[in-house]
mmCIF file of C-alpha atoms in Angstrom:
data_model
loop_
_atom_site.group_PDB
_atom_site.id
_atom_site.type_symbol
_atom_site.label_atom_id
_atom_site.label_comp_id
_atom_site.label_asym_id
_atom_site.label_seq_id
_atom_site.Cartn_x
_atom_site.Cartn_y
_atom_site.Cartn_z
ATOM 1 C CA UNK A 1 142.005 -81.289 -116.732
ATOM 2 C CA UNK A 2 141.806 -84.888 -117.540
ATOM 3 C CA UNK A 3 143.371 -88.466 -116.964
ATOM 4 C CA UNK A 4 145.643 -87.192 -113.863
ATOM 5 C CA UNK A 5 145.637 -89.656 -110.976
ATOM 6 C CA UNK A 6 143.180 -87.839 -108.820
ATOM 7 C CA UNK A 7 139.550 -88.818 -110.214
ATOM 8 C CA UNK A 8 136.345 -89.289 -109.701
ATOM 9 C CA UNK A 9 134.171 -91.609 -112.060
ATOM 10 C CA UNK A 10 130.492 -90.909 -112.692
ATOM 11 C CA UNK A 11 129.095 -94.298 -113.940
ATOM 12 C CA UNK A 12 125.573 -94.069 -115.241
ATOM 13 C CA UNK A 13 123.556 -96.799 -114.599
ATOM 14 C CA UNK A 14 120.295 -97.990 -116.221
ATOM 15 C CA UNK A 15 117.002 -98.575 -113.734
ATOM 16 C CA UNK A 16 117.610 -102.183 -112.406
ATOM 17 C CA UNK A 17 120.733 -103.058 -113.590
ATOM 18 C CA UNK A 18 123.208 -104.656 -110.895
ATOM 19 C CA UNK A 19 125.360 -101.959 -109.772
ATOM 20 C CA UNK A 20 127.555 -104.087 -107.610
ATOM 21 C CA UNK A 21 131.053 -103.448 -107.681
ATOM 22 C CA UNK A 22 132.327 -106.587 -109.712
ATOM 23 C CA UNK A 23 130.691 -104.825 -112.661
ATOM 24 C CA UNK A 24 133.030 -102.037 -112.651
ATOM 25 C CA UNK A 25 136.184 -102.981 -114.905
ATOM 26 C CA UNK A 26 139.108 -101.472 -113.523
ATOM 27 C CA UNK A 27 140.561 -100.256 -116.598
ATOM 28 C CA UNK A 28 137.644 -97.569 -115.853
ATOM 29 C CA UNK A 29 138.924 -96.736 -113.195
ATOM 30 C CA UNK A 30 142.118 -95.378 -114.703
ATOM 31 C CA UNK A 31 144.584 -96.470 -112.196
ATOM 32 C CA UNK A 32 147.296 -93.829 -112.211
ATOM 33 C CA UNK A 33 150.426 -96.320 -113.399
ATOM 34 C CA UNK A 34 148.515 -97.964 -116.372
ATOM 35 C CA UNK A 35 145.331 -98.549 -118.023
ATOM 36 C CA UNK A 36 144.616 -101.054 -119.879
ATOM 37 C CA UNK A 37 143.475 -100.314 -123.348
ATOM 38 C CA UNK A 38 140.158 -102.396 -123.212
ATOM 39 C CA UNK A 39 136.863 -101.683 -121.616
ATOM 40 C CA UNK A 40 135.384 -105.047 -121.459
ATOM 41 C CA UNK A 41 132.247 -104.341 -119.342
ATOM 42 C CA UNK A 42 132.234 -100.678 -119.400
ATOM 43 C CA UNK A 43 132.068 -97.734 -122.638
ATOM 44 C CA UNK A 44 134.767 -95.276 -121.089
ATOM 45 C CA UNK A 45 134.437 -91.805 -122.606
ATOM 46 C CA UNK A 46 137.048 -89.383 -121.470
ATOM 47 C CA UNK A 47 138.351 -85.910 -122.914
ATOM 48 C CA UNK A 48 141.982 -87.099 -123.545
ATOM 49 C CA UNK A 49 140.737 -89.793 -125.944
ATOM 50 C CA UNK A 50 138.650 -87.140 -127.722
ATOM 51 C CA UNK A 51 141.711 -84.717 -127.490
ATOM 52 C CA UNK A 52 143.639 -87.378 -129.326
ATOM 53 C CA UNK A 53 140.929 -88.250 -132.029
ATOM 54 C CA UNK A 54 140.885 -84.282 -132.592
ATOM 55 C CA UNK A 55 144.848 -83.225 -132.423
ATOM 56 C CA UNK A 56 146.290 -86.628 -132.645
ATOM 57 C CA UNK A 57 147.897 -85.122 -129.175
ATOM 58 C CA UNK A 58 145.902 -86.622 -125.823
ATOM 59 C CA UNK A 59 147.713 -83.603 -123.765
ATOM 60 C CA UNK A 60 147.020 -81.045 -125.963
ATOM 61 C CA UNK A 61 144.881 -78.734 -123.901
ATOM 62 C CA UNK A 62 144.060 -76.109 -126.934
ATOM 63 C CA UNK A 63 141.289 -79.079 -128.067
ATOM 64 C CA UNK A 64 140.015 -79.489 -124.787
ATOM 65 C CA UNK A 65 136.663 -77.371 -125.742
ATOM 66 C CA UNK A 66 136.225 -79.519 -128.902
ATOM 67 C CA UNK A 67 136.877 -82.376 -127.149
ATOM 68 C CA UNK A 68 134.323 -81.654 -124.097
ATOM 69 C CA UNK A 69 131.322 -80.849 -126.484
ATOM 70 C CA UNK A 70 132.217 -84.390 -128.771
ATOM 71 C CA UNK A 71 131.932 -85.575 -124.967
ATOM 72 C CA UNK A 72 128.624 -84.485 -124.085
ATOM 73 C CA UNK A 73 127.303 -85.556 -127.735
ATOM 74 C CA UNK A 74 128.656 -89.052 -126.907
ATOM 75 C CA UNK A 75 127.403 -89.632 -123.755
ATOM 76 C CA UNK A 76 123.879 -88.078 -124.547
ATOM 77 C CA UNK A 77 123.674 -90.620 -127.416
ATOM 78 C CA UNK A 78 124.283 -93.282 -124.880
ATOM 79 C CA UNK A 79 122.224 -92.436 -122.380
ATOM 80 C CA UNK A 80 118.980 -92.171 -124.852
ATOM 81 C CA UNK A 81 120.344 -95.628 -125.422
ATOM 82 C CA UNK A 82 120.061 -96.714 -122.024
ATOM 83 C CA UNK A 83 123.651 -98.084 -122.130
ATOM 84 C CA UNK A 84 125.756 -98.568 -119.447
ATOM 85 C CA UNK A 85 127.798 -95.827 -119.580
ATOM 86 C CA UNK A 86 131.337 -94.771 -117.780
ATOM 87 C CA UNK A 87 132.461 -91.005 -118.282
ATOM 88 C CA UNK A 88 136.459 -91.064 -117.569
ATOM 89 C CA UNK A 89 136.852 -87.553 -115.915
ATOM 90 C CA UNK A 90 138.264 -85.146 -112.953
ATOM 91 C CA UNK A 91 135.230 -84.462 -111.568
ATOM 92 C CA UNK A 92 136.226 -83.391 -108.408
ATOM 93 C CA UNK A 93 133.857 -80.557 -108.472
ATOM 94 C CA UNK A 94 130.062 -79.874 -107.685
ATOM 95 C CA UNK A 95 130.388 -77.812 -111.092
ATOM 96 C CA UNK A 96 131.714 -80.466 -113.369
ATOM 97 C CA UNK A 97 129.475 -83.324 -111.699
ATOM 98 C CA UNK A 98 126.034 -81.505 -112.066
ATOM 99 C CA UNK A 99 125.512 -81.454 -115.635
ATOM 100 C CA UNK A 100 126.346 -85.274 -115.701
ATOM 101 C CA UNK A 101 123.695 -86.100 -112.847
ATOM 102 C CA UNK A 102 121.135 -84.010 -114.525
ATOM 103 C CA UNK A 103 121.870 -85.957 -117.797
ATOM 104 C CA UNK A 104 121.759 -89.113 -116.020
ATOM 105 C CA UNK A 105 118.435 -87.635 -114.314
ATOM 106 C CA UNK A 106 117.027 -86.495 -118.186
ATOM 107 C CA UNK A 107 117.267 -89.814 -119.242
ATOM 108 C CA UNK A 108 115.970 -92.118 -116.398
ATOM 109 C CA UNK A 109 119.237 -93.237 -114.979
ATOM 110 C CA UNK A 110 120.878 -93.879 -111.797
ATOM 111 C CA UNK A 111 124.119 -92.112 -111.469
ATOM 112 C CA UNK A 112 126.898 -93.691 -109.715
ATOM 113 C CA UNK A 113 130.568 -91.811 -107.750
ATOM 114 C CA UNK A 114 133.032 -93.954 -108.206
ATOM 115 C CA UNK A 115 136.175 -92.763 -105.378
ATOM 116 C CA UNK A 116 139.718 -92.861 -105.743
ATOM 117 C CA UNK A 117 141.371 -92.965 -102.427
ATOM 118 C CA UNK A 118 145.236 -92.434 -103.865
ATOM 119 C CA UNK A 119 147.031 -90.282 -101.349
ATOM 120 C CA UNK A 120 148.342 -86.923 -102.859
ATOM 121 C CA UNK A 121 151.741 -87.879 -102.396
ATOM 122 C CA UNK A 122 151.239 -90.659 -104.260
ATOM 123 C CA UNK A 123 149.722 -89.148 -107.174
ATOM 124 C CA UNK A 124 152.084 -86.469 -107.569
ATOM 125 C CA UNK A 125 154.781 -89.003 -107.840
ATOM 126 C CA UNK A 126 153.334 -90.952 -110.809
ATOM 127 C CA UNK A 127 153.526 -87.525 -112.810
ATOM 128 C CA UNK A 128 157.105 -88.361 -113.091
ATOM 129 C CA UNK A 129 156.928 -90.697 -116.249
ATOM 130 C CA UNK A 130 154.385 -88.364 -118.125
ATOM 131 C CA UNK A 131 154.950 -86.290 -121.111
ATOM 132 C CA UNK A 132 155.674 -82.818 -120.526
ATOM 133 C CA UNK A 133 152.267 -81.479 -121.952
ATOM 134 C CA UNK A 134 150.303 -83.961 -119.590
ATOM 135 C CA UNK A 135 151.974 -82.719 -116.255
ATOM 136 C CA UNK A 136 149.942 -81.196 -113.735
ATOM 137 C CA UNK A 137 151.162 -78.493 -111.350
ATOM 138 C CA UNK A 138 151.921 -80.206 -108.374
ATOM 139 C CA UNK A 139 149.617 -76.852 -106.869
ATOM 140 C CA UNK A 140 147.503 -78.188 -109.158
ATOM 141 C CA UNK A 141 147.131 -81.987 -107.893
ATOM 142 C CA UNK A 142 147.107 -80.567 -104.425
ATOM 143 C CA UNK A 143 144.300 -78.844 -104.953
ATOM 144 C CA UNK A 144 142.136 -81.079 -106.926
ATOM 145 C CA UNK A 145 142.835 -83.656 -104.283
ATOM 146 C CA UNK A 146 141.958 -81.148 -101.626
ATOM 147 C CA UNK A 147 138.478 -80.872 -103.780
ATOM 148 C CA UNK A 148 137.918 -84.236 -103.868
ATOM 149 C CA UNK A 149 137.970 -85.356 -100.294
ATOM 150 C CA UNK A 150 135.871 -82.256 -99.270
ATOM 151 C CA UNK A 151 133.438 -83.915 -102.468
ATOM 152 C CA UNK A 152 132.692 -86.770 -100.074
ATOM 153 C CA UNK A 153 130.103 -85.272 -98.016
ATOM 154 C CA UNK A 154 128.233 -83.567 -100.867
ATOM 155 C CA UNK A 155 127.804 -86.351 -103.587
ATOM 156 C CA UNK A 156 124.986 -87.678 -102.080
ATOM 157 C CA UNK A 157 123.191 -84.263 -101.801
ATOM 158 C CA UNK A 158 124.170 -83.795 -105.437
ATOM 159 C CA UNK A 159 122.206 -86.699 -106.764
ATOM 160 C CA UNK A 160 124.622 -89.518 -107.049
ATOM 161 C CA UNK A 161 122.370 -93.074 -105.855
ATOM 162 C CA UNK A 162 125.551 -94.950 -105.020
ATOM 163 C CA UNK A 163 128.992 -94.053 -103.890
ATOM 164 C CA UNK A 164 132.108 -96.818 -104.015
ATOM 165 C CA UNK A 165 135.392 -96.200 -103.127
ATOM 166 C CA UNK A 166 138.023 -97.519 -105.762
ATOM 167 C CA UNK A 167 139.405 -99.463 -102.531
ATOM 168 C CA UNK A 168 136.836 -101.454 -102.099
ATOM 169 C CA UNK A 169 135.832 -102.647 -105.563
ATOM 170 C CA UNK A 170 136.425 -106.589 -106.433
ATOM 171 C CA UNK A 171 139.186 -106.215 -109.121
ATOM 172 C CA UNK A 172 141.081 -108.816 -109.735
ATOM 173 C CA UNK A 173 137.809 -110.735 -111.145
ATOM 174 C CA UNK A 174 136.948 -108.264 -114.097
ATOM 175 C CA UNK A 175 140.564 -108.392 -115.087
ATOM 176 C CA UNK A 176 141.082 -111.579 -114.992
ATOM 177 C CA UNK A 177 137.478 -111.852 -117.146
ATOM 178 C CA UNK A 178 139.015 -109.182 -119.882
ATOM 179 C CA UNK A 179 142.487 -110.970 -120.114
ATOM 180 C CA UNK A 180 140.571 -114.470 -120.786
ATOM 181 C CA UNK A 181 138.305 -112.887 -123.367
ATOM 182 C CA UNK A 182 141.611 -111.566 -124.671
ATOM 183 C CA UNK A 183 143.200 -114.616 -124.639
ATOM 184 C CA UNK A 184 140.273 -117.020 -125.987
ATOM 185 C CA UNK A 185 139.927 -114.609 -129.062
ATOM 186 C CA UNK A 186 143.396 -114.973 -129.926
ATOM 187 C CA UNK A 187 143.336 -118.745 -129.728
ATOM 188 C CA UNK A 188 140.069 -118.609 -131.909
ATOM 189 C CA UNK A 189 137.766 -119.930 -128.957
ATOM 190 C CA UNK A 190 135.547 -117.517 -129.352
ATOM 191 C CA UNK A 191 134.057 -118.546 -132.535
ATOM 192 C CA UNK A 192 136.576 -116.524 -134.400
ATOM 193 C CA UNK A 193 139.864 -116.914 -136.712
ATOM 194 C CA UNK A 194 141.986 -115.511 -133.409
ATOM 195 C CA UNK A 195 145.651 -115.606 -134.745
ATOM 196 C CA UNK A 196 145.394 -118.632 -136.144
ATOM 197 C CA UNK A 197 148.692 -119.655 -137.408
ATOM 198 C CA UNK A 198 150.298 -116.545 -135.900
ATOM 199 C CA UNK A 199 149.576 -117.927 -132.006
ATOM 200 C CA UNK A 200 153.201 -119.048 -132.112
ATOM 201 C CA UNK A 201 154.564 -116.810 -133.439
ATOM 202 C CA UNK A 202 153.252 -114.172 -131.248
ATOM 203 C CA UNK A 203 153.737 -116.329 -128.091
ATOM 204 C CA UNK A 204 157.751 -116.272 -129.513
ATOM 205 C CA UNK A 205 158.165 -112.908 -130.614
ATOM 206 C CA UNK A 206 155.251 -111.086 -129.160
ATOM 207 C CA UNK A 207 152.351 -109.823 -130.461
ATOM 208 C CA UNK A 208 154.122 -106.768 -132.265
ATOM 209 C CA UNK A 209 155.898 -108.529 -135.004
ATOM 210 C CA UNK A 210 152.732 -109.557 -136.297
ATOM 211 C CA UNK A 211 152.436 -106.846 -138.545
ATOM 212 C CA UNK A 212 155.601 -107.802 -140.325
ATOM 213 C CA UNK A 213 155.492 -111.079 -140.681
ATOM 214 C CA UNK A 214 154.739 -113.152 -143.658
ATOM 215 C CA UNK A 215 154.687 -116.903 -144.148
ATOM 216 C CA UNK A 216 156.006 -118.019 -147.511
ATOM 217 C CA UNK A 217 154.119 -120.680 -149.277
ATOM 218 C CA UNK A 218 155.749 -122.821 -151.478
ATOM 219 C CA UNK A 219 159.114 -121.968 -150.320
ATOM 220 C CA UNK A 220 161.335 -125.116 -150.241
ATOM 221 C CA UNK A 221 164.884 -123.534 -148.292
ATOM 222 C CA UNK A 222 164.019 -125.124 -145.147
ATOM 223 C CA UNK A 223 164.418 -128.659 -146.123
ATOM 224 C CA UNK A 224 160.371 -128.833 -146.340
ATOM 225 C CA UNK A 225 159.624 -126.710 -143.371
ATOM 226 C CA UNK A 226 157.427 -123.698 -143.576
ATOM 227 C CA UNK A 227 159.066 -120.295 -144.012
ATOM 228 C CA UNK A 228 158.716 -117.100 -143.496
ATOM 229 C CA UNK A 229 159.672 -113.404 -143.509
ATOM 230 C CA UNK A 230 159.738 -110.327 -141.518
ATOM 231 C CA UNK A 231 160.692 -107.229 -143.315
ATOM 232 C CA UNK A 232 161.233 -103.565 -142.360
ATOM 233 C CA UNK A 233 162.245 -101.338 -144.703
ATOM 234 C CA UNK A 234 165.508 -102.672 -146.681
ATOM 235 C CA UNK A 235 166.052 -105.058 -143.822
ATOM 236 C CA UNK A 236 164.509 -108.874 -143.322
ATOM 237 C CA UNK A 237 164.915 -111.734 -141.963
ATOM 238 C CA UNK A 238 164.077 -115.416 -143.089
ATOM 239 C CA UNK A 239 162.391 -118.167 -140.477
ATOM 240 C CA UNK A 240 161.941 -121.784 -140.498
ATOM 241 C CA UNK A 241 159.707 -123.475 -138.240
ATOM 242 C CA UNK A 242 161.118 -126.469 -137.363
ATOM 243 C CA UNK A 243 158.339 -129.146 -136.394
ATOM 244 C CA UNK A 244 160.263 -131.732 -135.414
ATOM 245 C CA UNK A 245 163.644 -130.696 -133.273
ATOM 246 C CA UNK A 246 166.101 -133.006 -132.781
ATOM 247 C CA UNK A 247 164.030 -135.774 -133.727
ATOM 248 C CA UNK A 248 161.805 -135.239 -130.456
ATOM 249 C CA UNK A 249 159.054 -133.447 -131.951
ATOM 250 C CA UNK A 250 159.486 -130.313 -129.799
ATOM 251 C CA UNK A 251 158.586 -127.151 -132.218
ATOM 252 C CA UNK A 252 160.208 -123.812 -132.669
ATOM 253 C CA UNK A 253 162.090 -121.217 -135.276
ATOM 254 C CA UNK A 254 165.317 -120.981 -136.743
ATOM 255 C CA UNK A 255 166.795 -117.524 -138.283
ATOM 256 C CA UNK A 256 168.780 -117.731 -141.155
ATOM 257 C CA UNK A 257 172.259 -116.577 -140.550
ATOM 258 C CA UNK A 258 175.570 -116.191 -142.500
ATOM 259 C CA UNK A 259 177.641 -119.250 -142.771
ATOM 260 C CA UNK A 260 180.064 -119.171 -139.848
ATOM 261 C CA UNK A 261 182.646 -121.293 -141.592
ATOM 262 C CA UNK A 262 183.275 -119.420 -144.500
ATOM 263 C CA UNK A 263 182.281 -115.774 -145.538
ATOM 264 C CA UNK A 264 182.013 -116.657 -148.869
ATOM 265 C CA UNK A 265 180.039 -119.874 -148.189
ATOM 266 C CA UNK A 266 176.686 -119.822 -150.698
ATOM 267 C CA UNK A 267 174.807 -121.978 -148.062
ATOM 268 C CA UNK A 268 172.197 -121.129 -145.863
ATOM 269 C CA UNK A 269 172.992 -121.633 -142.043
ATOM 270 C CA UNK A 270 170.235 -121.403 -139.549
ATOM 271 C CA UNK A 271 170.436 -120.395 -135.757
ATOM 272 C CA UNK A 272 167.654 -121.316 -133.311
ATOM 273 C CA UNK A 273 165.803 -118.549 -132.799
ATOM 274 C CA UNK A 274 163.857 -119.020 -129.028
ATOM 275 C CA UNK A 275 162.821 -114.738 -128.573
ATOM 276 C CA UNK A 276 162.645 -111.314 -130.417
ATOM 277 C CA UNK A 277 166.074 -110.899 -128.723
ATOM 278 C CA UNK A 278 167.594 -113.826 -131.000
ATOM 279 C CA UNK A 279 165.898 -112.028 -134.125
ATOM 280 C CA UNK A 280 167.913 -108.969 -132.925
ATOM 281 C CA UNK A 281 171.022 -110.511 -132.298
ATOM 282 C CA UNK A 282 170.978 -112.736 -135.700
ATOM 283 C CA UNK A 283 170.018 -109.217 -137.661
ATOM 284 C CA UNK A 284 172.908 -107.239 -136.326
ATOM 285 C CA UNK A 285 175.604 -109.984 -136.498
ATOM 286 C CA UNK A 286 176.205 -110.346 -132.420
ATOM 287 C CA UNK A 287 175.932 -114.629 -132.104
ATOM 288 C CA UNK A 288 177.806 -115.910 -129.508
ATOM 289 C CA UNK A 289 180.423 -118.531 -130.946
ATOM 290 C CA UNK A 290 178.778 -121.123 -129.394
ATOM 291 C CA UNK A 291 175.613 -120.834 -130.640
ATOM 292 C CA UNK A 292 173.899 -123.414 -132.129
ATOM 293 C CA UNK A 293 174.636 -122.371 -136.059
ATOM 294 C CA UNK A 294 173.943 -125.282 -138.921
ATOM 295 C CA UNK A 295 175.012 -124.473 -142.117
ATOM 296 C CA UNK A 296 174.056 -126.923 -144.601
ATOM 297 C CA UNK A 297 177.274 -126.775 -146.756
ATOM 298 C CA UNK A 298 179.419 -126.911 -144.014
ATOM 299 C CA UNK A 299 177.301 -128.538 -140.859
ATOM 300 C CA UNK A 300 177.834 -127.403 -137.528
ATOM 301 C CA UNK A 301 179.749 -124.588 -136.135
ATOM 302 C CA UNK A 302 181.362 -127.017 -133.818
ATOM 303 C CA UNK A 303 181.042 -130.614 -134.033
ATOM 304 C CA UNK A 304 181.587 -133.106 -131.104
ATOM 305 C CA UNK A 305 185.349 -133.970 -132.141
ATOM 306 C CA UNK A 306 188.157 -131.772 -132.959
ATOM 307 C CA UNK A 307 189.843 -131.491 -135.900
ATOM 308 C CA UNK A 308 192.822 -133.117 -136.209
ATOM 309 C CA UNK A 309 195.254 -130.576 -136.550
ATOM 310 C CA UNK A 310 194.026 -129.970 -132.819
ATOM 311 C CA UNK A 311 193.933 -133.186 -131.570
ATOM 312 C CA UNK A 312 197.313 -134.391 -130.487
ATOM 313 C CA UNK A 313 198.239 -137.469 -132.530
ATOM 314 C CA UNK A 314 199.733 -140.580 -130.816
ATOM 315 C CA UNK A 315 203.297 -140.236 -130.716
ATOM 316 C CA UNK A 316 202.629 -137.038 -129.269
ATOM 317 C CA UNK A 317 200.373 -137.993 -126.634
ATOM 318 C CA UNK A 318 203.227 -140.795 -125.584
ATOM 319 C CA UNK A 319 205.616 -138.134 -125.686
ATOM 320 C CA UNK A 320 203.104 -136.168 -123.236
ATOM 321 C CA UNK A 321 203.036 -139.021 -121.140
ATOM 322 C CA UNK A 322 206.815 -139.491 -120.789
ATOM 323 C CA UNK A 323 207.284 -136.343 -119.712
ATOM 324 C CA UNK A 324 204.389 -135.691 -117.972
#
């Protein structure tokens, strides 16, 4: 069994390098809630991902065999490397934790327990949100847990040069390092394009309507402001960014939209479009009336002033007054 929340991580070290604890990323060590889908510091090798590069199914157990051997190739290819190397595993027994000490051992390197202390309770809790075929007997959990507490007085003896406890491990630094190297390649920092012109868009919409979006060069319906498109299918949408709001120089998007004055209007009307949840609401027709909406036939869905026919003229305000 793999990737349930009680673990134990063998990190292979080379001679010499710092082992301290603020190398450890803790996307390795698999926290049972989330993990984060980069390793900055550390190569994670685990038999789910290798189960889901051989059945395109991380829970399928019928590939775990396949997926152990493409395991052991891996991390032997490493470790002739001398890379730093993290094996994502159970591991709560002397069984499976021997062949990776003796191929740390084989190849001149220091091998390294790292401990998570989650109660049992706990992780049998966080099974809740799991796909069927990645559910572990709560007999199961009990029992591995029960194997890996009675693992603390043996890892030593088994050849392990350094044991941490998850606990104790500086985390918050590492993570914060991965988001910023995250972050600085997306704003092109790093030497790199990073998103380039999509940065606001993605900081708008999020990162996943990236894919489907695609600026329009030349287009002139936007009064000389850049457009764009996202399209899915038989569905789009059309954007403007607007450079220059209300005359202030604040930036953002506006959706096109139907006119809201008249169905048969041949104008384009655009709604300010602040979040993905706009886009949503503009697609599917469900504006709230006092939206924003310009169309530039028509102007404004609602202007400052009435119109006349429902502002009371002024005989008929007198005649309020009298009898008021």
């Amino acid at each position: 069994m793999n990737a349930h929340p009680v673990l134990t991580l063998s990190q292979v070290l080379p001679p010499r390098q710092d082992r301290h604890s603020e190398l450890i990323h803790p996307s390795a060590l698999r926290h049972p809630v989330s993990t984060p889908p980069r390793h900055a510091l550390t190569l994670a090798r685990s038999a789910s991902t290798r189960r889901s590069n051989r059945e395109d199914d991380a829970g399928d157990q019928g590939a775990t065999g396949d997926a152990v051997a493409a395991l052991g190739l891996l991390l032997e290819a490493r470790m002739r490397r001398r890379l730093f190397t993290v094996v994502d595993a159970t591991n709560v027994t002397a069984a499976t934790r021997g062949p990776l000490v003796a191929a740390a051992k084989r190849h001149g390197m220091l091998p390294m327990a790292v401990v998570l202390s989650t109660p049992g309770t706990v992780c049998i809790e966080r099974q809740g949100p799991r796909p069927a075929n990645r559910t572990v007997p709560e007999e199961v959990v009990v029992k591995q847990h029960q194997a890996m507490v009675a693992s603390h007085r043996t890892l030593k003896a088994e050849g392990f040069a350094e044991i941490v406890f998850s606990d104790s491990l500086c985390r918050l630094l590492p993570f914060l390092q991965c988001l910023s190297g995250a972050r600085q390649a997306e704003l092109g920092l790093d030497g790199g394009d990073g998103l380039g012109d999509l940065n606001l868009v993605a900081r708008t919409f999020g990162k996943e309507i990236l894919p489907l979006w695609r600026w329009k060069p030349g287009s002139n319906i936007a009064g000389g402001d850049r457009v764009a498109q996202i399209r899915l299918g038989q569905q789009y949408l059309t954007l403007a960014l607007r450079t220059d709001i209300d005359g202030e120089g604040d930036i953002g998007f506006d959706v096109a939209v139907p006119c809201p004055h008249d169905d048969e209007c041949t104008g384009r009307a655009w709604a300010p479009a602040y979040s993905i949840t706009s886009l949503y609401r503009a697609l599917n027709g469900d504006l709230d009336d006092d939206e924003d909406i310009v169309c530039t036939v028509h102007g404004p869905n609602h202007a400052d002033d009435q119109d006349d026919e429902d502002t009371p003229g002024l005989e008929e305000r007198d005649l309020e007054a009298v009898h008021g």
